[in-house]
């Protein structure tokens, strides 16, 4: 699981536009170092953002998310059902 963390972080950051990706990388680099974490604690909003981002990256792992009630396959299935139902009501052939 520890070896998957960098891959998960890379995949998470890859989905962000370039400016946000650079900012998030810098924020996560600060959060991982003792002096950087101390600096972030002086900026409560930045510290909260760093902690929330790390949590989101972990939540992206199905093994972490599923026990918490998040099932990505179920979300996709619900989305498909909604789209199909909307298309049927609008008379659109799919």
XYZ file of C-alpha atoms in Angstrom:
94
model
C 0.000 0.000 0.000
C 2.867 2.391 0.763
C 4.312 1.867 -2.713
C 0.931 2.745 -4.224
C 0.765 6.130 -2.487
C 3.121 7.918 -4.915
C 1.232 6.416 -7.862
C -2.094 7.537 -6.400
C -0.717 11.033 -5.797
C 0.650 11.220 -9.345
C -2.669 10.075 -10.826
C -4.611 12.527 -8.645
C -2.405 15.464 -9.597
C -2.415 14.512 -13.288
C -6.121 15.320 -13.414
C -5.580 18.930 -12.371
C -4.914 21.819 -14.759
C -1.240 22.833 -14.844
C -1.386 25.879 -12.504
C -3.341 23.968 -9.847
C -1.127 20.903 -10.321
C 2.001 22.950 -9.630
C 0.432 24.592 -6.571
C -0.786 21.261 -5.179
C 2.621 19.658 -5.722
C 4.280 22.491 -3.810
C 1.693 22.278 -1.031
C 2.102 18.509 -0.674
C 5.889 18.821 -0.683
C 5.658 21.338 2.173
C 3.231 19.148 4.103
C 5.613 16.177 3.993
C 8.566 18.001 5.562
C 8.741 18.990 9.250
C 9.709 22.610 8.543
C 7.126 22.854 5.782
C 4.423 21.423 8.034
C 5.390 23.951 10.726
C 5.071 26.743 8.162
C 1.667 25.470 7.065
C 0.473 25.441 10.684
C 1.039 29.209 10.705
C -1.390 29.400 7.779
C -4.431 27.435 9.007
C -6.266 27.534 5.665
C -3.209 26.157 3.843
C -2.733 23.462 6.490
C -6.374 22.433 6.149
C -6.048 22.364 2.354
C -2.966 20.138 2.591
C -4.676 17.703 4.986
C -7.843 17.631 2.874
C -5.860 16.990 -0.304
C -3.989 14.094 1.290
C -7.335 12.685 2.477
C -8.816 13.004 -1.022
C -5.863 11.177 -2.514
C -6.337 8.330 -0.021
C -10.104 8.308 -0.628
C -9.387 7.767 -4.331
C -8.119 4.273 -3.395
C -11.073 1.876 -3.654
C -9.743 -0.211 -0.737
C -10.014 2.863 1.486
C -13.208 4.286 0.002
C -15.392 1.182 -0.149
C -15.442 0.530 3.638
C -16.434 4.187 4.047
C -19.448 3.678 1.794
C -18.055 4.981 -1.514
C -18.357 2.539 -4.396
C -17.256 4.109 -7.690
C -18.855 1.336 -9.771
C -22.205 2.013 -8.085
C -21.866 5.743 -8.803
C -21.204 5.031 -12.492
C -24.202 2.674 -12.618
C -26.465 5.319 -11.029
C -25.218 7.920 -13.515
C -25.952 5.621 -16.451
C -29.433 4.896 -15.108
C -30.160 8.606 -14.721
C -28.911 9.383 -18.245
C -30.914 6.521 -19.739
C -34.036 7.595 -17.851
C -33.599 11.204 -18.957
C -33.079 10.131 -22.564
C -36.212 7.949 -22.463
C -38.317 10.775 -21.024
C -37.028 13.134 -23.720
C -37.710 10.563 -26.443
C -34.046 10.320 -27.413
C -32.892 6.998 -28.822
C -29.692 5.821 -27.208
